[in-house]
Amino acid sequence: MLGRVTERETRPMRPTIGLPQALVYHKYFPLWGEFFSYLGADVAVSGPTDKRVLNAGLEAADSELCLPVKLFFGHVLELAQQVDFVFVPRIVAVEGDAFTCPKLLGLPDMIGALGERAPSLLSETFNMKRGMRDFYKSVYKVGSVCTDSSIKVYRAWRSGLRAQADYERQLLGGVTPLDVLGQGIPEKEPDLTIGVVGHAYNVYDRHLSMDLINRLRKSGGRVVTGEMLPPKVIERELQRLPKRLFWSYEKEVVGSAFHFIHTGDVDGIIFLLSFACGPDSLTQVLIEHEARKTSKTPMMSLVVDEHSGEAGMATRVEAFVDMLRWQKGRVC
Ligand code: SF4
């Protein structure tokens, strides 16, 4: 069943809310995890991704969809039997002058189309273009699955925002979401700095990325990512484009790539993309063009699809790291 479940008689005493560990999870999990916990819900997180979850998504989703959305299906199906509701927000816009990708806009409808296999969804539209009043209405509707008290929902939201701000402070301080989640290995006396850019759901999903961050750390790399850059740096870099980009999350990817390309703060850049992503096919051209123009910082684009093998990825990453060392004159 798709849609809001806010009627009192359908509300469990202490609902279990499922958060799929895919798509925007790595971006917003402190906010929503804290919000629902504050309201007294039990929060269940799916995953992490493994072959079984991915295969379930591949089997259930339309073959035309991009890999991260197919994977999202797998995470939703994993939660379906364990929770009262799976939280699948329709995120239309997170700022005034851009939208999210159309696939994110249609996510609740696509999951709802699973028919009998679809779990009960907790889904509201979040559209910053309609203003804060409309945004808060959606927050209250989501919170009303746990309580009738708008004051309590307000407090839960404030508490969620504090958790999110604390998380973002940690990322700006130089750690990755994997480290916050306890999934990152420590760096070992790194002699190279490597910028990794791409959507958070590609970069921080250890199965999808074939553990790229930890793999680089094991090879002696210090990894820096777009999440470690303040928004004003990203905005400044975007001024290099002749036209503004329409998609918020792609702006972050392009802005961080441009920063690494132009500052020379990194020895090399890896751009991680997933198969069948429409927006990434455009941003890849923009980023590769910018990298060629400056030709200062080596860059490698890695595209993951449902058939990507770990051996092929490992070979390419090792060869790239060796090339960076050779370029720095550290090996002959
Ligand atoms: S931006 Fe690309 S990968 Fe992300 S949801 Fe849209 S099409 Fe899929």
mmCIF file of C-alpha atoms and ligand atoms in Angstrom:
data_model
loop_
_atom_site.group_PDB
_atom_site.id
_atom_site.type_symbol
_atom_site.label_atom_id
_atom_site.label_comp_id
_atom_site.label_asym_id
_atom_site.label_seq_id
_atom_site.Cartn_x
_atom_site.Cartn_y
_atom_site.Cartn_z
ATOM 1 C CA MET A 1 0.000 0.000 0.000
ATOM 2 C CA LEU A 2 1.401 3.317 -1.022
ATOM 3 C CA GLY A 3 0.828 6.523 0.818
ATOM 4 C CA ARG A 4 0.494 8.235 4.127
ATOM 5 C CA VAL A 5 -0.742 6.272 7.039
ATOM 6 C CA THR A 6 -1.721 8.918 9.508
ATOM 7 C CA GLU A 7 -5.133 7.783 10.726
ATOM 8 C CA ARG A 8 -5.123 7.132 14.435
ATOM 9 C CA GLU A 9 -6.806 3.751 14.176
ATOM 10 C CA THR A 10 -4.125 2.466 11.770
ATOM 11 C CA ARG A 11 -1.273 3.694 13.945
ATOM 12 C CA PRO A 12 0.657 1.052 15.893
ATOM 13 C CA MET A 13 1.472 1.976 19.522
ATOM 14 C CA ARG A 14 5.176 2.000 18.816
ATOM 15 C CA PRO A 15 5.658 1.705 15.074
ATOM 16 C CA THR A 16 8.765 0.213 13.546
ATOM 17 C CA ILE A 17 9.990 2.452 10.756
ATOM 18 C CA GLY A 18 12.329 1.024 8.145
ATOM 19 C CA LEU A 19 15.107 3.135 6.640
ATOM 20 C CA PRO A 20 16.563 1.581 3.479
ATOM 21 C CA GLN A 21 20.359 1.867 3.544
ATOM 22 C CA ALA A 22 20.472 3.134 -0.034
ATOM 23 C CA LEU A 23 20.099 6.330 -2.101
ATOM 24 C CA VAL A 24 19.899 9.308 0.270
ATOM 25 C CA TYR A 25 20.565 7.231 3.405
ATOM 26 C CA HIS A 26 24.222 8.266 3.770
ATOM 27 C CA LYS A 27 23.210 11.874 3.351
ATOM 28 C CA TYR A 28 20.400 12.124 5.876
ATOM 29 C CA PHE A 29 20.428 9.095 8.220
ATOM 30 C CA PRO A 30 21.225 11.102 11.402
ATOM 31 C CA LEU A 31 18.294 13.444 10.746
ATOM 32 C CA TRP A 32 15.606 10.827 10.163
ATOM 33 C CA GLY A 33 17.017 8.242 12.545
ATOM 34 C CA GLU A 34 16.936 10.750 15.392
ATOM 35 C CA PHE A 35 13.554 12.171 14.325
ATOM 36 C CA PHE A 36 11.786 8.815 14.460
ATOM 37 C CA SER A 37 13.615 7.661 17.601
ATOM 38 C CA TYR A 38 12.668 10.887 19.414
ATOM 39 C CA LEU A 39 9.050 10.202 18.516
ATOM 40 C CA GLY A 40 9.294 6.788 20.149
ATOM 41 C CA ALA A 41 9.432 4.674 17.007
ATOM 42 C CA ASP A 42 11.720 1.690 16.602
ATOM 43 C CA VAL A 43 14.050 2.374 13.706
ATOM 44 C CA ALA A 44 15.232 -0.549 11.569
ATOM 45 C CA VAL A 45 17.949 -0.014 8.980
ATOM 46 C CA SER A 46 18.349 -2.471 6.102
ATOM 47 C CA GLY A 47 21.596 -3.912 4.871
ATOM 48 C CA PRO A 48 24.419 -3.326 4.413
ATOM 49 C CA THR A 49 24.204 -4.236 0.743
ATOM 50 C CA ASP A 50 25.290 -7.705 -0.255
ATOM 51 C CA LYS A 51 24.754 -9.874 -3.315
ATOM 52 C CA ARG A 52 21.422 -11.156 -2.055
ATOM 53 C CA VAL A 53 19.987 -7.646 -1.497
ATOM 54 C CA LEU A 54 21.278 -6.476 -4.873
ATOM 55 C CA ASN A 55 19.835 -9.505 -6.672
ATOM 56 C CA ALA A 56 16.446 -8.944 -5.025
ATOM 57 C CA GLY A 57 16.480 -5.383 -6.343
ATOM 58 C CA LEU A 58 17.581 -6.414 -9.816
ATOM 59 C CA GLU A 59 14.813 -8.965 -9.964
ATOM 60 C CA ALA A 60 12.072 -6.607 -8.740
ATOM 61 C CA ALA A 61 12.924 -3.330 -10.487
ATOM 62 C CA ASP A 62 12.377 -2.330 -14.072
ATOM 63 C CA SER A 63 15.446 -3.186 -16.126
ATOM 64 C CA GLU A 64 15.669 0.377 -17.491
ATOM 65 C CA LEU A 65 16.339 1.893 -14.073
ATOM 66 C CA CYS A 66 19.752 3.000 -12.838
ATOM 67 C CA LEU A 67 21.694 0.639 -10.590
ATOM 68 C CA PRO A 68 21.251 2.638 -7.307
ATOM 69 C CA VAL A 69 17.462 2.697 -7.708
ATOM 70 C CA LYS A 70 17.400 -1.050 -8.439
ATOM 71 C CA LEU A 71 19.450 -1.548 -5.299
ATOM 72 C CA PHE A 72 16.980 0.600 -3.355
ATOM 73 C CA PHE A 73 14.250 -1.883 -4.307
ATOM 74 C CA GLY A 74 16.336 -4.664 -2.747
ATOM 75 C CA HIS A 75 16.678 -2.760 0.524
ATOM 76 C CA VAL A 76 12.950 -1.986 0.651
ATOM 77 C CA LEU A 77 12.075 -5.639 0.086
ATOM 78 C CA GLU A 78 14.472 -6.676 2.848
ATOM 79 C CA LEU A 79 12.631 -4.417 5.287
ATOM 80 C CA ALA A 80 9.148 -5.280 4.038
ATOM 81 C CA GLN A 81 8.452 -8.142 6.444
ATOM 82 C CA GLN A 82 10.150 -6.594 9.467
ATOM 83 C CA VAL A 83 8.624 -3.152 9.835
ATOM 84 C CA ASP A 84 5.283 -1.368 9.988
ATOM 85 C CA PHE A 85 6.308 1.248 7.435
ATOM 86 C CA VAL A 86 9.224 1.843 5.122
ATOM 87 C CA PHE A 87 10.121 5.517 4.908
ATOM 88 C CA VAL A 88 10.385 6.552 1.253
ATOM 89 C CA PRO A 89 10.180 10.346 0.982
ATOM 90 C CA ARG A 90 9.535 12.021 -2.332
ATOM 91 C CA ILE A 91 12.378 14.542 -2.349
ATOM 92 C CA VAL A 92 11.543 17.085 -5.042
ATOM 93 C CA ALA A 93 13.835 19.974 -4.133
ATOM 94 C CA VAL A 94 16.272 20.628 -1.292
ATOM 95 C CA GLU A 95 17.002 24.216 -2.360
ATOM 96 C CA GLY A 96 15.276 27.008 -4.226
ATOM 97 C CA ASP A 97 16.926 26.831 -7.625
ATOM 98 C CA ALA A 98 17.381 23.154 -8.416
ATOM 99 C CA PHE A 99 15.596 19.814 -8.301
ATOM 100 C CA THR A 100 16.665 16.315 -7.397
ATOM 101 C CA CYS A 101 16.915 13.630 -10.049
ATOM 102 C CA PRO A 102 13.526 12.580 -11.560
ATOM 103 C CA LYS A 103 14.110 9.015 -10.332
ATOM 104 C CA LEU A 104 14.107 10.273 -6.728
ATOM 105 C CA LEU A 105 10.896 12.171 -7.403
ATOM 106 C CA GLY A 106 9.186 9.031 -8.620
ATOM 107 C CA LEU A 107 10.588 6.668 -6.012
ATOM 108 C CA PRO A 108 7.404 6.114 -3.918
ATOM 109 C CA ASP A 109 5.386 5.438 -7.090
ATOM 110 C CA MET A 110 7.934 2.952 -8.382
ATOM 111 C CA ILE A 111 7.983 1.079 -5.067
ATOM 112 C CA GLY A 112 4.184 1.257 -4.851
ATOM 113 C CA ALA A 113 4.036 -0.431 -8.264
ATOM 114 C CA LEU A 114 5.489 -3.570 -6.685
ATOM 115 C CA GLY A 115 1.883 -4.417 -5.861
ATOM 116 C CA GLU A 116 1.421 -7.053 -3.188
ATOM 117 C CA ARG A 117 5.116 -7.196 -2.453
ATOM 118 C CA ALA A 118 5.224 -3.464 -1.645
ATOM 119 C CA PRO A 119 5.370 -2.734 2.088
ATOM 120 C CA SER A 120 3.303 0.028 3.684
ATOM 121 C CA LEU A 121 5.105 3.185 2.763
ATOM 122 C CA LEU A 122 5.483 6.285 4.835
ATOM 123 C CA SER A 123 5.852 8.845 2.128
ATOM 124 C CA GLU A 124 5.505 12.605 1.954
ATOM 125 C CA THR A 125 6.663 15.174 -0.554
ATOM 126 C CA PHE A 126 9.537 17.466 0.417
ATOM 127 C CA ASN A 127 9.766 20.430 -1.892
ATOM 128 C CA MET A 128 11.747 23.474 -0.740
ATOM 129 C CA LYS A 129 10.522 25.403 -3.755
ATOM 130 C CA ARG A 130 7.099 25.589 -2.125
ATOM 131 C CA GLY A 131 8.578 27.280 0.925
ATOM 132 C CA MET A 132 9.241 26.317 4.543
ATOM 133 C CA ARG A 133 5.579 26.240 5.541
ATOM 134 C CA ASP A 134 4.850 23.503 3.036
ATOM 135 C CA PHE A 135 8.051 21.702 4.032
ATOM 136 C CA TYR A 136 7.090 21.666 7.717
ATOM 137 C CA LYS A 137 3.612 20.412 6.832
ATOM 138 C CA SER A 138 5.269 17.360 5.325
ATOM 139 C CA VAL A 139 7.404 16.906 8.436
ATOM 140 C CA TYR A 140 4.252 16.960 10.611
ATOM 141 C CA LYS A 141 2.463 14.490 8.376
ATOM 142 C CA VAL A 142 5.384 12.075 8.615
ATOM 143 C CA GLY A 143 5.593 12.559 12.395
ATOM 144 C CA SER A 144 1.865 11.972 12.799
ATOM 145 C CA VAL A 145 2.453 8.277 12.235
ATOM 146 C CA CYS A 146 3.875 8.288 15.778
ATOM 147 C CA THR A 147 2.004 11.053 17.615
ATOM 148 C CA ASP A 148 -0.811 13.583 17.423
ATOM 149 C CA SER A 149 1.264 16.189 19.220
ATOM 150 C CA SER A 150 2.601 18.799 16.826
ATOM 151 C CA ILE A 151 4.863 20.118 19.628
ATOM 152 C CA LYS A 152 6.455 16.715 19.976
ATOM 153 C CA VAL A 153 6.966 16.499 16.209
ATOM 154 C CA TYR A 154 8.559 19.956 16.268
ATOM 155 C CA ARG A 155 10.931 18.918 19.057
ATOM 156 C CA ALA A 156 11.779 15.686 17.237
ATOM 157 C CA TRP A 157 12.579 17.685 14.114
ATOM 158 C CA ARG A 158 14.835 20.068 16.052
ATOM 159 C CA SER A 159 16.587 17.107 17.619
ATOM 160 C CA GLY A 160 17.019 15.521 14.173
ATOM 161 C CA LEU A 161 18.490 18.757 12.811
ATOM 162 C CA ARG A 162 20.998 18.849 15.666
ATOM 163 C CA ALA A 163 22.060 15.263 14.941
ATOM 164 C CA GLN A 164 22.410 16.114 11.254
ATOM 165 C CA ALA A 165 24.464 19.248 11.994
ATOM 166 C CA ASP A 166 26.761 17.244 14.253
ATOM 167 C CA TYR A 167 27.194 14.626 11.497
ATOM 168 C CA GLU A 168 27.989 17.268 8.876
ATOM 169 C CA ARG A 169 30.518 18.859 11.242
ATOM 170 C CA GLN A 170 32.290 15.508 11.526
ATOM 171 C CA LEU A 171 32.387 15.133 7.731
ATOM 172 C CA LEU A 172 33.759 18.661 7.312
ATOM 173 C CA GLY A 173 36.396 17.698 9.865
ATOM 174 C CA GLY A 174 37.757 15.118 7.411
ATOM 175 C CA VAL A 175 35.997 11.823 8.061
ATOM 176 C CA THR A 176 33.741 9.927 5.678
ATOM 177 C CA PRO A 177 30.232 8.583 6.384
ATOM 178 C CA LEU A 178 31.826 5.114 6.488
ATOM 179 C CA ASP A 179 33.937 6.207 9.466
ATOM 180 C CA VAL A 180 30.895 7.585 11.265
ATOM 181 C CA LEU A 181 29.123 4.272 10.677
ATOM 182 C CA GLY A 182 32.156 2.317 11.912
ATOM 183 C CA GLN A 183 32.734 0.756 8.473
ATOM 184 C CA GLY A 184 35.908 2.607 7.525
ATOM 185 C CA ILE A 185 39.423 1.270 8.185
ATOM 186 C CA PRO A 186 42.109 3.674 9.481
ATOM 187 C CA GLU A 187 44.634 5.191 7.076
ATOM 188 C CA LYS A 188 48.124 3.648 7.156
ATOM 189 C CA GLU A 189 50.809 6.327 6.832
ATOM 190 C CA PRO A 190 49.437 7.568 3.525
ATOM 191 C CA ASP A 191 51.868 8.907 0.939
ATOM 192 C CA LEU A 192 49.203 9.895 -1.604
ATOM 193 C CA THR A 193 46.026 11.950 -1.384
ATOM 194 C CA ILE A 194 43.202 10.810 -3.613
ATOM 195 C CA GLY A 195 39.966 12.710 -4.192
ATOM 196 C CA VAL A 196 36.935 10.465 -4.614
ATOM 197 C CA VAL A 197 33.868 12.043 -6.175
ATOM 198 C CA GLY A 198 30.444 10.647 -6.991
ATOM 199 C CA HIS A 199 27.028 10.230 -5.446
ATOM 200 C CA ALA A 200 27.163 9.267 -1.778
ATOM 201 C CA TYR A 201 25.045 6.181 -2.522
ATOM 202 C CA ASN A 202 27.740 4.945 -4.921
ATOM 203 C CA VAL A 203 30.838 5.966 -2.986
ATOM 204 C CA TYR A 204 29.761 4.813 0.494
ATOM 205 C CA ASP A 205 27.948 1.615 -0.414
ATOM 206 C CA ARG A 206 30.757 -0.835 0.190
ATOM 207 C CA HIS A 207 29.286 -3.521 -2.059
ATOM 208 C CA LEU A 208 28.453 -1.211 -4.971
ATOM 209 C CA SER A 209 31.795 0.596 -4.812
ATOM 210 C CA MET A 210 33.659 -2.644 -4.112
ATOM 211 C CA ASP A 211 34.908 -1.001 -0.981
ATOM 212 C CA LEU A 212 36.723 1.725 -2.868
ATOM 213 C CA ILE A 213 37.464 3.956 0.142
ATOM 214 C CA ASN A 214 38.959 1.181 2.265
ATOM 215 C CA ARG A 215 40.751 -0.264 -0.776
ATOM 216 C CA LEU A 216 42.491 3.076 -1.371
ATOM 217 C CA ARG A 217 43.386 3.392 2.290
ATOM 218 C CA LYS A 218 44.919 -0.100 2.260
ATOM 219 C CA SER A 219 47.064 0.977 -0.705
ATOM 220 C CA GLY A 220 48.466 3.909 1.236
ATOM 221 C CA GLY A 221 46.055 6.589 0.092
ATOM 222 C CA ARG A 222 44.471 9.349 2.132
ATOM 223 C CA VAL A 223 40.952 9.735 0.792
ATOM 224 C CA VAL A 224 39.196 13.078 0.566
ATOM 225 C CA THR A 225 35.612 13.360 -0.628
ATOM 226 C CA GLY A 226 33.072 16.021 -1.535
ATOM 227 C CA GLU A 227 31.389 15.732 1.874
ATOM 228 C CA MET A 228 34.528 17.217 3.434
ATOM 229 C CA LEU A 229 34.108 20.478 1.490
ATOM 230 C CA PRO A 230 32.000 23.371 2.795
ATOM 231 C CA PRO A 231 28.966 24.261 0.607
ATOM 232 C CA LYS A 232 30.427 27.687 -0.191
ATOM 233 C CA VAL A 233 33.491 26.026 -1.774
ATOM 234 C CA ILE A 234 31.221 23.881 -3.950
ATOM 235 C CA GLU A 235 29.189 26.961 -4.932
ATOM 236 C CA ARG A 236 32.327 28.895 -5.823
ATOM 237 C CA GLU A 237 33.584 26.097 -8.054
ATOM 238 C CA LEU A 238 30.247 25.892 -9.850
ATOM 239 C CA GLN A 239 30.738 29.467 -11.032
ATOM 240 C CA ARG A 240 33.168 28.017 -13.588
ATOM 241 C CA LEU A 241 30.238 26.536 -15.497
ATOM 242 C CA PRO A 242 28.702 28.653 -18.249
ATOM 243 C CA LYS A 243 25.194 27.616 -17.065
ATOM 244 C CA ARG A 244 23.786 26.532 -13.719
ATOM 245 C CA LEU A 245 23.048 22.864 -13.208
ATOM 246 C CA PHE A 246 19.433 21.883 -12.502
ATOM 247 C CA TRP A 247 20.114 18.975 -10.146
ATOM 248 C CA SER A 248 21.185 19.602 -6.552
ATOM 249 C CA TYR A 249 23.117 16.408 -5.879
ATOM 250 C CA GLU A 250 24.926 16.617 -9.236
ATOM 251 C CA LYS A 251 26.001 20.144 -8.330
ATOM 252 C CA GLU A 252 27.785 18.714 -5.296
ATOM 253 C CA VAL A 253 29.550 16.099 -7.427
ATOM 254 C CA VAL A 254 30.666 18.600 -10.074
ATOM 255 C CA GLY A 255 31.652 21.282 -7.544
ATOM 256 C CA SER A 256 33.803 18.894 -5.530
ATOM 257 C CA ALA A 257 35.442 17.447 -8.666
ATOM 258 C CA PHE A 258 36.241 20.963 -9.923
ATOM 259 C CA HIS A 259 37.730 21.820 -6.535
ATOM 260 C CA PHE A 260 40.071 18.815 -6.617
ATOM 261 C CA ILE A 261 40.958 19.480 -10.258
ATOM 262 C CA HIS A 262 41.848 23.126 -9.726
ATOM 263 C CA THR A 263 43.437 23.272 -6.288
ATOM 264 C CA GLY A 264 45.939 20.503 -6.841
ATOM 265 C CA ASP A 265 45.286 19.439 -3.221
ATOM 266 C CA VAL A 266 45.091 15.824 -4.374
ATOM 267 C CA ASP A 267 47.464 13.603 -6.343
ATOM 268 C CA GLY A 268 44.631 12.055 -8.343
ATOM 269 C CA ILE A 269 40.853 11.896 -8.631
ATOM 270 C CA ILE A 270 38.560 8.906 -8.965
ATOM 271 C CA PHE A 271 35.058 9.613 -10.242
ATOM 272 C CA LEU A 272 32.690 6.768 -9.400
ATOM 273 C CA LEU A 273 29.515 6.516 -11.486
ATOM 274 C CA SER A 274 26.817 3.930 -11.826
ATOM 275 C CA PHE A 275 25.340 2.457 -14.963
ATOM 276 C CA ALA A 276 22.276 4.020 -16.577
ATOM 277 C CA CYS A 277 22.439 7.277 -14.652
ATOM 278 C CA GLY A 278 21.139 10.040 -16.911
ATOM 279 C CA PRO A 279 22.484 13.045 -14.916
ATOM 280 C CA ASP A 280 25.892 11.408 -14.457
ATOM 281 C CA SER A 281 26.292 10.995 -18.207
ATOM 282 C CA LEU A 282 26.226 14.798 -18.379
ATOM 283 C CA THR A 283 28.341 15.494 -15.315
ATOM 284 C CA GLN A 284 30.948 12.982 -16.512
ATOM 285 C CA VAL A 285 31.453 15.037 -19.679
ATOM 286 C CA LEU A 286 31.702 18.281 -17.682
ATOM 287 C CA ILE A 287 34.187 16.858 -15.181
ATOM 288 C CA GLU A 288 36.374 15.053 -17.715
ATOM 289 C CA HIS A 289 36.443 18.147 -19.928
ATOM 290 C CA GLU A 290 37.554 20.296 -16.975
ATOM 291 C CA ALA A 291 40.229 17.763 -15.997
ATOM 292 C CA ARG A 292 41.590 17.670 -19.563
ATOM 293 C CA LYS A 293 41.616 21.474 -19.741
ATOM 294 C CA THR A 294 43.889 21.817 -16.737
ATOM 295 C CA SER A 295 45.662 18.452 -17.267
ATOM 296 C CA LYS A 296 47.333 18.890 -13.867
ATOM 297 C CA THR A 297 45.619 16.227 -11.827
ATOM 298 C CA PRO A 298 45.191 12.681 -13.176
ATOM 299 C CA MET A 299 41.614 11.449 -13.115
ATOM 300 C CA MET A 300 39.995 8.077 -13.616
ATOM 301 C CA SER A 301 36.272 7.442 -14.116
ATOM 302 C CA LEU A 302 34.951 4.116 -12.877
ATOM 303 C CA VAL A 303 31.479 2.994 -13.917
ATOM 304 C CA VAL A 304 29.871 0.253 -11.847
ATOM 305 C CA ASP A 305 27.070 -1.880 -13.198
ATOM 306 C CA GLU A 306 25.315 -5.025 -12.044
ATOM 307 C CA HIS A 307 27.963 -7.200 -13.731
ATOM 308 C CA SER A 308 31.049 -5.375 -12.435
ATOM 309 C CA GLY A 309 33.612 -7.789 -11.038
ATOM 310 C CA GLU A 310 35.817 -7.057 -8.059
ATOM 311 C CA ALA A 311 38.982 -8.272 -9.827
ATOM 312 C CA GLY A 312 38.582 -5.788 -12.689
ATOM 313 C CA MET A 313 37.951 -2.915 -10.293
ATOM 314 C CA ALA A 314 40.907 -3.880 -8.071
ATOM 315 C CA THR A 315 43.265 -4.004 -11.047
ATOM 316 C CA ARG A 316 42.216 -0.588 -12.293
ATOM 317 C CA VAL A 317 42.489 1.017 -8.861
ATOM 318 C CA GLU A 318 45.908 -0.546 -8.192
ATOM 319 C CA ALA A 319 47.181 0.561 -11.609
ATOM 320 C CA PHE A 320 45.918 4.101 -10.982
ATOM 321 C CA VAL A 321 47.560 4.272 -7.565
ATOM 322 C CA ASP A 322 50.859 2.930 -8.998
ATOM 323 C CA MET A 323 50.706 5.547 -11.738
ATOM 324 C CA LEU A 324 50.165 8.331 -9.163
ATOM 325 C CA ARG A 325 53.182 7.120 -7.171
ATOM 326 C CA TRP A 326 55.283 6.912 -10.290
ATOM 327 C CA GLN A 327 54.236 10.443 -11.208
ATOM 328 C CA LYS A 328 55.273 11.684 -7.787
ATOM 329 C CA GLY A 329 58.644 10.045 -8.271
ATOM 330 C CA ARG A 330 58.154 7.670 -5.388
ATOM 331 C CA VAL A 331 58.790 4.493 -7.420
ATOM 332 C CA CYS A 332 60.883 3.862 -10.482
HETATM 333 S S1 SF4 B 1 21.105 10.673 -10.193
HETATM 334 FE FE1 SF4 B 1 21.511 8.899 -11.484
HETATM 335 S S2 SF4 B 1 22.027 7.253 -10.083
HETATM 336 FE FE2 SF4 B 1 20.991 8.849 -8.900
HETATM 337 S S3 SF4 B 1 18.842 8.268 -8.876
HETATM 338 FE FE3 SF4 B 1 19.135 9.663 -10.602
HETATM 339 S S4 SF4 B 1 19.518 8.350 -12.377
HETATM 340 FE FE4 SF4 B 1 19.826 7.111 -10.516
#
